[in-house]
Short mmCIF file of C-alpha atoms and ligand atoms in Angstrom, two decimals:
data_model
loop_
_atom_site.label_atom_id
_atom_site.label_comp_id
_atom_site.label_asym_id
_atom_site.label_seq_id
_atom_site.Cartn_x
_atom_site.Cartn_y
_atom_site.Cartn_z
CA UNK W 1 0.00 0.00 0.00
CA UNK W 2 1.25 3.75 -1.02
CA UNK W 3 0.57 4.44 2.32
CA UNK W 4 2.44 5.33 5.62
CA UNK W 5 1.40 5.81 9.21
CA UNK W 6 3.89 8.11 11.35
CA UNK W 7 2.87 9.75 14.88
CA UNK W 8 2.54 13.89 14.59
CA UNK W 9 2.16 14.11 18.43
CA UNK W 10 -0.66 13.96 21.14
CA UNK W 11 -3.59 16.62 21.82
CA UNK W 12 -3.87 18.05 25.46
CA UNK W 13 -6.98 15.54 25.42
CA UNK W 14 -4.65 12.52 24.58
CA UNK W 15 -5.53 12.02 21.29
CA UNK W 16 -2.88 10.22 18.70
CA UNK W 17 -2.44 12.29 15.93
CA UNK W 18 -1.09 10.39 12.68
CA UNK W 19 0.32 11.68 9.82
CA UNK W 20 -0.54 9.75 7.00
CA UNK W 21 2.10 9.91 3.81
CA UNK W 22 0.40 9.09 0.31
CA UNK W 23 2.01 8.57 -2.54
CA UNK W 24 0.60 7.81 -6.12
CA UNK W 25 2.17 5.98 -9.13
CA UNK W 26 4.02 9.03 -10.56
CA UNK W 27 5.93 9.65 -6.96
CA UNK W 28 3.60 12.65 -6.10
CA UNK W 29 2.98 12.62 -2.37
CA UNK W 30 0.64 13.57 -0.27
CA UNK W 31 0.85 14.41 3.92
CA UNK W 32 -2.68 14.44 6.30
CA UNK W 33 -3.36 14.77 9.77
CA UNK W 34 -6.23 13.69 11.40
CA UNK W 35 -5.96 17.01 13.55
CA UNK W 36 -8.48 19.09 11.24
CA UNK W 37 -8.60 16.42 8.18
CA UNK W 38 -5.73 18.68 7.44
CA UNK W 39 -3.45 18.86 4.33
CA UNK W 40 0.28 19.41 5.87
CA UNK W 41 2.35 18.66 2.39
CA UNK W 42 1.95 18.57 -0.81
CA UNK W 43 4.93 17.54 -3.27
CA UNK W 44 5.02 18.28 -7.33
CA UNK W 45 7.54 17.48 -9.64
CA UNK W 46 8.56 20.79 -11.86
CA UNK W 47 9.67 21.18 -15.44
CA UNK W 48 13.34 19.74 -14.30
CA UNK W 49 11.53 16.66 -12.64
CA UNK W 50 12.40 18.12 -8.88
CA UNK W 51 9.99 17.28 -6.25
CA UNK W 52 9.09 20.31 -4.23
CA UNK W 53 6.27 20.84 -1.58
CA UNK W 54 4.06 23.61 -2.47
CA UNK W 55 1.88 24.23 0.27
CA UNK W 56 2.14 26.37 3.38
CA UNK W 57 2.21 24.89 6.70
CA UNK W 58 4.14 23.85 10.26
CA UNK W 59 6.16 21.14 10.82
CA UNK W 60 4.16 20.41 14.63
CA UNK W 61 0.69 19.70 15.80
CA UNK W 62 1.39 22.18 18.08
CA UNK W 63 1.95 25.46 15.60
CA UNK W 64 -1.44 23.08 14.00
CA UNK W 65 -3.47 24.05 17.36
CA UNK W 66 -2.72 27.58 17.46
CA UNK W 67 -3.05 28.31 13.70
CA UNK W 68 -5.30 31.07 12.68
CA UNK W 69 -4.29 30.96 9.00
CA UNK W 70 -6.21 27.82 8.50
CA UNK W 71 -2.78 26.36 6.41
CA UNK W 72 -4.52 23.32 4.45
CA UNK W 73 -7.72 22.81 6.80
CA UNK W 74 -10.79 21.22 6.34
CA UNK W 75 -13.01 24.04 6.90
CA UNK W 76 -16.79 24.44 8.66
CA UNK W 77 -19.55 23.82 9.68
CA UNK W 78 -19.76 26.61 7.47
CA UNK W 79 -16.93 28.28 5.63
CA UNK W 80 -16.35 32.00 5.30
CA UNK W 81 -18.37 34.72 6.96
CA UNK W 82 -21.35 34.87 8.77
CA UNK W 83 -22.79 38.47 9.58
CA UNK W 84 -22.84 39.04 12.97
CA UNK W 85 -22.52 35.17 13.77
CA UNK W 86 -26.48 35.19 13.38
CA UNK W 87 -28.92 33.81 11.09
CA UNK W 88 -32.78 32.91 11.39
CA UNK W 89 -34.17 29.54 10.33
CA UNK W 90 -37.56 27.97 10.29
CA UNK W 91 -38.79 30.99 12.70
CA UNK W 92 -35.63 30.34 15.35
CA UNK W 93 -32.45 32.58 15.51
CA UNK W 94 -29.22 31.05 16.38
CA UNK W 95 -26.14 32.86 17.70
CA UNK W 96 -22.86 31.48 17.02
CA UNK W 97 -19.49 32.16 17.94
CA UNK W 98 -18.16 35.14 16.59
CA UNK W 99 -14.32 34.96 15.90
CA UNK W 100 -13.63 38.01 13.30
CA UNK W 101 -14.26 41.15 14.25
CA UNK W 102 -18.12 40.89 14.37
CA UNK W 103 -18.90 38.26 12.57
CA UNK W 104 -18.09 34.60 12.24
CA UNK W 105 -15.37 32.77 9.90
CA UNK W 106 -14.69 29.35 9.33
CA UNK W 107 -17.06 27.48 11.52
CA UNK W 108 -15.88 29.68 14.61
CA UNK W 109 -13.44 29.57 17.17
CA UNK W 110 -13.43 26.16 17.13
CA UNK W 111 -14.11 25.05 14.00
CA UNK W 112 -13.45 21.56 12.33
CA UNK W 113 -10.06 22.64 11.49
CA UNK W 114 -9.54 22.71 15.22
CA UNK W 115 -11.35 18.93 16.15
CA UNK W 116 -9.90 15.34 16.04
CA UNK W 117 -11.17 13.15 13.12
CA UNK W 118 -11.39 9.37 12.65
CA UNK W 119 -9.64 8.46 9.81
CA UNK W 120 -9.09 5.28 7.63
CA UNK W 121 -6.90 4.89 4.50
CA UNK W 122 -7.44 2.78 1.92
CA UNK W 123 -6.42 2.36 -2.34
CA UNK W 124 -8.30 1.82 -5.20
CA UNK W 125 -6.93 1.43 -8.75
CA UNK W 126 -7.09 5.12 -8.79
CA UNK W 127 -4.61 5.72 -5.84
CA UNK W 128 -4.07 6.10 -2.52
CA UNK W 129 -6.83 7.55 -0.25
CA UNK W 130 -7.94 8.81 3.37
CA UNK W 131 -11.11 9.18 4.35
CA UNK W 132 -11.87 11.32 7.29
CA UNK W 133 -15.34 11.37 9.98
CA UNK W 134 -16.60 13.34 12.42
CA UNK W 135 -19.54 14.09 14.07
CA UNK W 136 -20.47 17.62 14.91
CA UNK W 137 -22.93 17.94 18.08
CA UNK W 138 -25.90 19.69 17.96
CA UNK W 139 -25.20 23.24 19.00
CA UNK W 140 -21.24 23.08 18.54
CA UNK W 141 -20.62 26.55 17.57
CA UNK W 142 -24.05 27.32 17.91
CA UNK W 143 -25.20 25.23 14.78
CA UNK W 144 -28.17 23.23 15.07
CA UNK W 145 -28.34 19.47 14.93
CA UNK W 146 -26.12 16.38 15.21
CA UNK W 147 -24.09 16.30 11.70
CA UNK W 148 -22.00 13.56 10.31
CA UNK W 149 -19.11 14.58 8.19
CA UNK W 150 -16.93 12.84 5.79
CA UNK W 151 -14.41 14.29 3.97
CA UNK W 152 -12.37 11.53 1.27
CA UNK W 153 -8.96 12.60 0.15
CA UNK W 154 -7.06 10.69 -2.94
CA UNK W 155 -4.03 11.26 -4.70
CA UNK W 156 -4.79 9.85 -7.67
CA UNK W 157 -2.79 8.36 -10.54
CA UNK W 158 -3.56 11.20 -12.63
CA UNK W 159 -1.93 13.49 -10.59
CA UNK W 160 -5.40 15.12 -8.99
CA UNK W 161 -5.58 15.41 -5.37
CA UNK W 162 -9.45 14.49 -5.25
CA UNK W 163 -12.24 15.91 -2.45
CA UNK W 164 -15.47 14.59 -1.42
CA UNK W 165 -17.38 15.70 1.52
CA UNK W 166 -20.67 14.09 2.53
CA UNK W 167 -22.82 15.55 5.57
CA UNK W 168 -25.92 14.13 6.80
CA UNK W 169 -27.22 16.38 9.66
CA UNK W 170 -30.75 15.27 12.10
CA UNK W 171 -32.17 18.96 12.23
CA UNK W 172 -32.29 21.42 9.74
CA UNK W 173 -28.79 23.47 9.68
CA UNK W 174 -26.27 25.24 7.39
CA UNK W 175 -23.49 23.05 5.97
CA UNK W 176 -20.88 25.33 3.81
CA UNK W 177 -17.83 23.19 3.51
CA UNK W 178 -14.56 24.10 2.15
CA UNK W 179 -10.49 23.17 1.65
CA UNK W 180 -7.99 25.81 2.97
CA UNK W 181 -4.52 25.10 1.33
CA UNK W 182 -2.38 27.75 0.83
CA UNK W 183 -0.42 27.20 -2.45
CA UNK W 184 2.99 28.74 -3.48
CA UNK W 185 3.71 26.43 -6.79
CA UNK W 186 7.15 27.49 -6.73
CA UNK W 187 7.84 26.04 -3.28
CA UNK W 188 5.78 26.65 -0.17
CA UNK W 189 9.31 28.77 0.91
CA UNK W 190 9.85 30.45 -2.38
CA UNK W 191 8.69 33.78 -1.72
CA UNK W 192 5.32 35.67 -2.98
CA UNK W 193 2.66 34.00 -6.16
CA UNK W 194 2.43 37.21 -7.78
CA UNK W 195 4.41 36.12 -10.76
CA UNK W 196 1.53 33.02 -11.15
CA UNK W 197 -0.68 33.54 -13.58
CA UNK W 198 -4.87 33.21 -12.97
CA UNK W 199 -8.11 32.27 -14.58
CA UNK W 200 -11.36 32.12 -13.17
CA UNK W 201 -14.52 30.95 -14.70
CA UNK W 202 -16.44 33.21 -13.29
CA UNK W 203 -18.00 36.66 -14.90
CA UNK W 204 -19.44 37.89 -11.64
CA UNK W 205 -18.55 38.52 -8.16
CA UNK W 206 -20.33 38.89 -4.32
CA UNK W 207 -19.57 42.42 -3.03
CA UNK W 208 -18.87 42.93 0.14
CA UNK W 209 -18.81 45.59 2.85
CA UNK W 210 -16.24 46.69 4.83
CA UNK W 211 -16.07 43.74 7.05
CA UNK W 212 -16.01 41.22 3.83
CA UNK W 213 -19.40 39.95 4.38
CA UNK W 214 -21.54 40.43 1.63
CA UNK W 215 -23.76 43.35 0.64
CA UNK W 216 -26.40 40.82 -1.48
CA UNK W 217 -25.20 42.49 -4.61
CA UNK W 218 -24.14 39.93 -7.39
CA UNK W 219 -21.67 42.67 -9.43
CA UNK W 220 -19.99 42.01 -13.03
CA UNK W 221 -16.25 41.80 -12.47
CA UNK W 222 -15.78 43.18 -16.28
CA UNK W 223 -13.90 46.54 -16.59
CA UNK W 224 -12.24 45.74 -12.76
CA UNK W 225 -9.41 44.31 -11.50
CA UNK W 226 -11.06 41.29 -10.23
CA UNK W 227 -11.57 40.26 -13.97
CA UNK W 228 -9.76 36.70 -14.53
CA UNK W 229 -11.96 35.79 -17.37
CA UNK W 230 -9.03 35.58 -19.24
CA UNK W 231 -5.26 34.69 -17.99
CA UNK W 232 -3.77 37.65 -15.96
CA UNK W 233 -0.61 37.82 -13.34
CA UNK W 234 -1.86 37.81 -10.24
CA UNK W 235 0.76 40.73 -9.97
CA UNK W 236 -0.36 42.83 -12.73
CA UNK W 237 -4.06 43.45 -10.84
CA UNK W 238 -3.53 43.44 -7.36
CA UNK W 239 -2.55 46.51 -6.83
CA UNK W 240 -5.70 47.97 -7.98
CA UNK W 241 -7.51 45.95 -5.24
CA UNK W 242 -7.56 47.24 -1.69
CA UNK W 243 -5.94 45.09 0.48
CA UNK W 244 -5.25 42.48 -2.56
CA UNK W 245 -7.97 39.78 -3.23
CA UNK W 246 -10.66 38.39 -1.01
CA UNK W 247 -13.49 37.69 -2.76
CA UNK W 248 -16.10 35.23 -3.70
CA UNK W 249 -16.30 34.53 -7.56
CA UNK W 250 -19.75 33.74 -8.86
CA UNK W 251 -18.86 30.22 -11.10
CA UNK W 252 -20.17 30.53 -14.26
CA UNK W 253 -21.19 26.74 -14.50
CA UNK W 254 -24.88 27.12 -12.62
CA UNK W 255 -25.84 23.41 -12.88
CA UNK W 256 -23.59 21.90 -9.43
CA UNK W 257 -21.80 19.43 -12.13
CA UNK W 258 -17.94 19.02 -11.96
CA UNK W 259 -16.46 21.88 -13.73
CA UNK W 260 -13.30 23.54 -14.53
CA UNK W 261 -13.60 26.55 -11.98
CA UNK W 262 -9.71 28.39 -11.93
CA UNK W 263 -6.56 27.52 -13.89
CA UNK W 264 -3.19 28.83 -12.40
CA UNK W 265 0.58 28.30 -13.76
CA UNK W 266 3.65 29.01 -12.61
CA UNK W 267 6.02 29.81 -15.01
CA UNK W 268 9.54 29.53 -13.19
CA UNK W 269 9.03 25.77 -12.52
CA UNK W 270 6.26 25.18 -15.72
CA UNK W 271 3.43 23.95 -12.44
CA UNK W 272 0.00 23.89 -13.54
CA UNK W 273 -2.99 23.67 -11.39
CA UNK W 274 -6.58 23.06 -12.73
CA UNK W 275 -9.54 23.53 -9.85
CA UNK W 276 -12.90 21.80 -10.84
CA UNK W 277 -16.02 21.85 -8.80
CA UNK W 278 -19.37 21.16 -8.16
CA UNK W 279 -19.62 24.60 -6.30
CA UNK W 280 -21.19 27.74 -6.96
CA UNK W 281 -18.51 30.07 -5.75
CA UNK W 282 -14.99 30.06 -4.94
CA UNK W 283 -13.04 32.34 -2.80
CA UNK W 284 -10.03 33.69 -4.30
CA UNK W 285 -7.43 34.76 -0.90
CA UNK W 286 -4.36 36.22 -1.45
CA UNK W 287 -2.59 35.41 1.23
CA UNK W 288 -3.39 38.97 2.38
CA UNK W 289 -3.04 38.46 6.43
CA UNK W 290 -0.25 36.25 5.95
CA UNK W 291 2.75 38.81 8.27
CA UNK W 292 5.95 36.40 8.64
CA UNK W 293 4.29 33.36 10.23
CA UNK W 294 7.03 30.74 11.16
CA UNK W 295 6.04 27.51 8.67
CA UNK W 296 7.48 24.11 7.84
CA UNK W 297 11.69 24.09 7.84
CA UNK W 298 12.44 27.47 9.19
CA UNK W 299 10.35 29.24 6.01
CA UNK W 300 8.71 32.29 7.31
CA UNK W 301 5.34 33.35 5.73
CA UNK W 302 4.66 36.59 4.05
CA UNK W 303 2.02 38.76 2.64
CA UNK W 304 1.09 36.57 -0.75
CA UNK W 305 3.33 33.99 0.20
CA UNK W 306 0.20 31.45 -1.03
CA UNK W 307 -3.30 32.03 -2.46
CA UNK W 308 -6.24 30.18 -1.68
CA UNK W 309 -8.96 29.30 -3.93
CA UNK W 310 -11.70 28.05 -1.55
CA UNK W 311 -14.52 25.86 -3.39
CA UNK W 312 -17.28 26.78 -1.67
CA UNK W 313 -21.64 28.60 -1.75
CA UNK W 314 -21.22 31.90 -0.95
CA UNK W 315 -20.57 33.85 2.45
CA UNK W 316 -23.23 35.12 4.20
CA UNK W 317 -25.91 32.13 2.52
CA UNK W 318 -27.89 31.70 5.67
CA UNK W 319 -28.79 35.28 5.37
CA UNK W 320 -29.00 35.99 1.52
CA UNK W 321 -31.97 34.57 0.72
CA UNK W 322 -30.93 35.25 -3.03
CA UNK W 323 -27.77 33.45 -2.73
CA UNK W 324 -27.75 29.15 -3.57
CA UNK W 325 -28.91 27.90 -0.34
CA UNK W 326 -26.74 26.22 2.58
CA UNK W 327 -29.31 24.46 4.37
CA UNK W 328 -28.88 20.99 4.50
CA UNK W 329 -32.38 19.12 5.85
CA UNK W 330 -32.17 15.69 7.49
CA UNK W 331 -33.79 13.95 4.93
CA UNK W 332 -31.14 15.15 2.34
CA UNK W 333 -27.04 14.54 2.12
CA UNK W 334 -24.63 17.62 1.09
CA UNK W 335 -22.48 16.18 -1.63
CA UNK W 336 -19.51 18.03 -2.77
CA UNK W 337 -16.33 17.06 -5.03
CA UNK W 338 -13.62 19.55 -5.91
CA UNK W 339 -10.68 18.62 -8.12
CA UNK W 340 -6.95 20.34 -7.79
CA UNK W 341 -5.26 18.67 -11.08
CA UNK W 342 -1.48 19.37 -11.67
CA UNK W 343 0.73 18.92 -14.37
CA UNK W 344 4.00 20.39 -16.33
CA UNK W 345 3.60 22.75 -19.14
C1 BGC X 401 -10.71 34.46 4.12
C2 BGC X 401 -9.78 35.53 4.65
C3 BGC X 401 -9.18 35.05 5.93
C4 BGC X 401 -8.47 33.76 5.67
C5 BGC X 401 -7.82 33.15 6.89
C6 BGC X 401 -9.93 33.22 3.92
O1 BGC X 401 -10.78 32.20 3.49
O2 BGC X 401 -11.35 34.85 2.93
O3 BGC X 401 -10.47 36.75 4.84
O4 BGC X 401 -8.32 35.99 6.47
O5 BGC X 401 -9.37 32.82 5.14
O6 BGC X 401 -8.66 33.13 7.95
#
């Protein structure tokens, strides 16, 4: 099996914490922790055939536990922002935590980026794979009703690092999943991604208000800087955006089928990345917050040292009525599968 077991370290709970090592057919490997179903590692081969690890992260469980950048978490219950923490459904208001400013991101303070996960490997023809559970109480975070996660990681033979989440919830509740690697395809130590260059599917955006949550507005990105229609370096827009790019894209594909959302390159090392998804939106981070946080062998962490694109429905859902809804009933299952494929151009 293309797969190996090593101990990360112990939770203050006494929890093991594994880190599990995949590795496909072409050498490409893989690193998770059941600490947040979290992505540590990443390794690519470039144009000269070198293997280099191209997302951010920490080398212990401990920088894991008091991360706030969510480096290559399995984000919820809900992913992205939440105005004011509250939302109203079926008549009742619920109050969750509130960890950003007023409002709250990524499933709260502790979100499942911050919880213990069962997890189980196993390979298929395909490749290697690890497939994460957990159960999320009713009321953790404030979210109503008992939900059962699963989130399925492979590292396929084609060179795709592969997604599925499945949640099955007994009450009515939001479910907004989401994965948060940060990727720097020149090396997760090789400095900013503003030479990489971008395309988004995606012709309209979510504005947003001072505090990034959304205003309800659906606006045309055309004639603004957030316009990745067609290729651009990430370097030759950002300038013109405030604070560089946090945003939700609106996906162009409207019909929840697997679809080529965002193609990036890097042209020092000739890495390509292709993001499909059966998601409406996708959050495009540049690394923005990122102010020299100490990652994996002595690299420090930088404004735009990675970007993000987050597959995900858009912030704010439980209170946008006009926004694809979040609300997962019990008699239903949230289904979602997002593709990162890489190759060598
Ligand atoms: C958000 C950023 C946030 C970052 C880390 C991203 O998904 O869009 O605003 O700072 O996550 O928390």
């Amino acid at each position: 099996m293309n797969i190996k077991e090593q101990t990360f370290g112990k939770t203050s709970d006494d929890k093991n914490i594994i880190l599990y090592t995949l590795t496909n057919a072409n050498g490409l490997t893989a690193k998770l922790i059941n600490y947040g179903a979290i992505l540590t590692t990443l390794e690519l081969p470039g144009r000269d055939g070198k293997f280099t690890d191209v997302t951010l992260g920490y080398d212990t469980l401990e920088d894991y536990i008091k991360d706030d950048c969510y480096f290559g978490a399995t984000v919820g219950r809900c992913a992205n922002r939440i105005a004011k923490g509250k939302f109203t459904l079926n008549g009742k208001e619920y109050c969750l935590a509130t960890n950003n400013g007023p409002n709250h991101l990524h499933g709260g303070i502790k979100g499942f980026n911050k919880v213990v996960w069962d997890a189980e490997v196993f390979e298929e023809k395909t490749g290697p794979a690890i497939k994460f559970t957990y159960l999320s109480k009713d009321n953790e975070e404030g979210y109503p009703g008992n939900l059962t996660v699963t989130v399925i990681y492979w590292l396929t033979n084609d060179n795709e690092l592969k997604i599925s989440y499945q949640a099955e919830t007994d009450k009515s509740t939001p479910v907004n999943l989401t994965h948060h690697s940060y990727f720097n395809l020149a090396g997760h130590d090789s400095g900013d991604v503003l030479s990489h260059e971008l395309t988004i599917n995606a012709d309209s955006f979510t504005e947003t208000d001072e505090t990034l949550v959304p205003t309800g507005e659906i606006k045309s990105v055309k004639d603004t800087p957030l316009d990745f229609t067609t290729t651009v370096r990430i370097a030759d827009h950002i300038n013109q955006v405030e604070g560089g790019f946090d945003h939700n894209y609106v996906l162009n594909n409207k019909n929840s089928s697997l679809t080529l959302a965002a193609h990036v390159y890097e042209p020092t090392t000739g890495r390509d990345m292709e993001l499909y998804t059966t998601e409406p939106g996708v959050q495009f981070y540049s690394g923005n917050f990122l102010d020299g946080v100490k990652g994996k062998n002595g690299a420090v962490y930088k404004k735009h040292s990675g970007f993000c694109l987050e597959t995900q429905h858009f912030p704010d859902s439980p209170n946008k009525p006009q926004f694809p809804s979040v609300i997962l009933e019990p008699v239903k299952k949230y289904t979602q599968l997002t593709v990162y494929k890489f190759s060598v151009k």
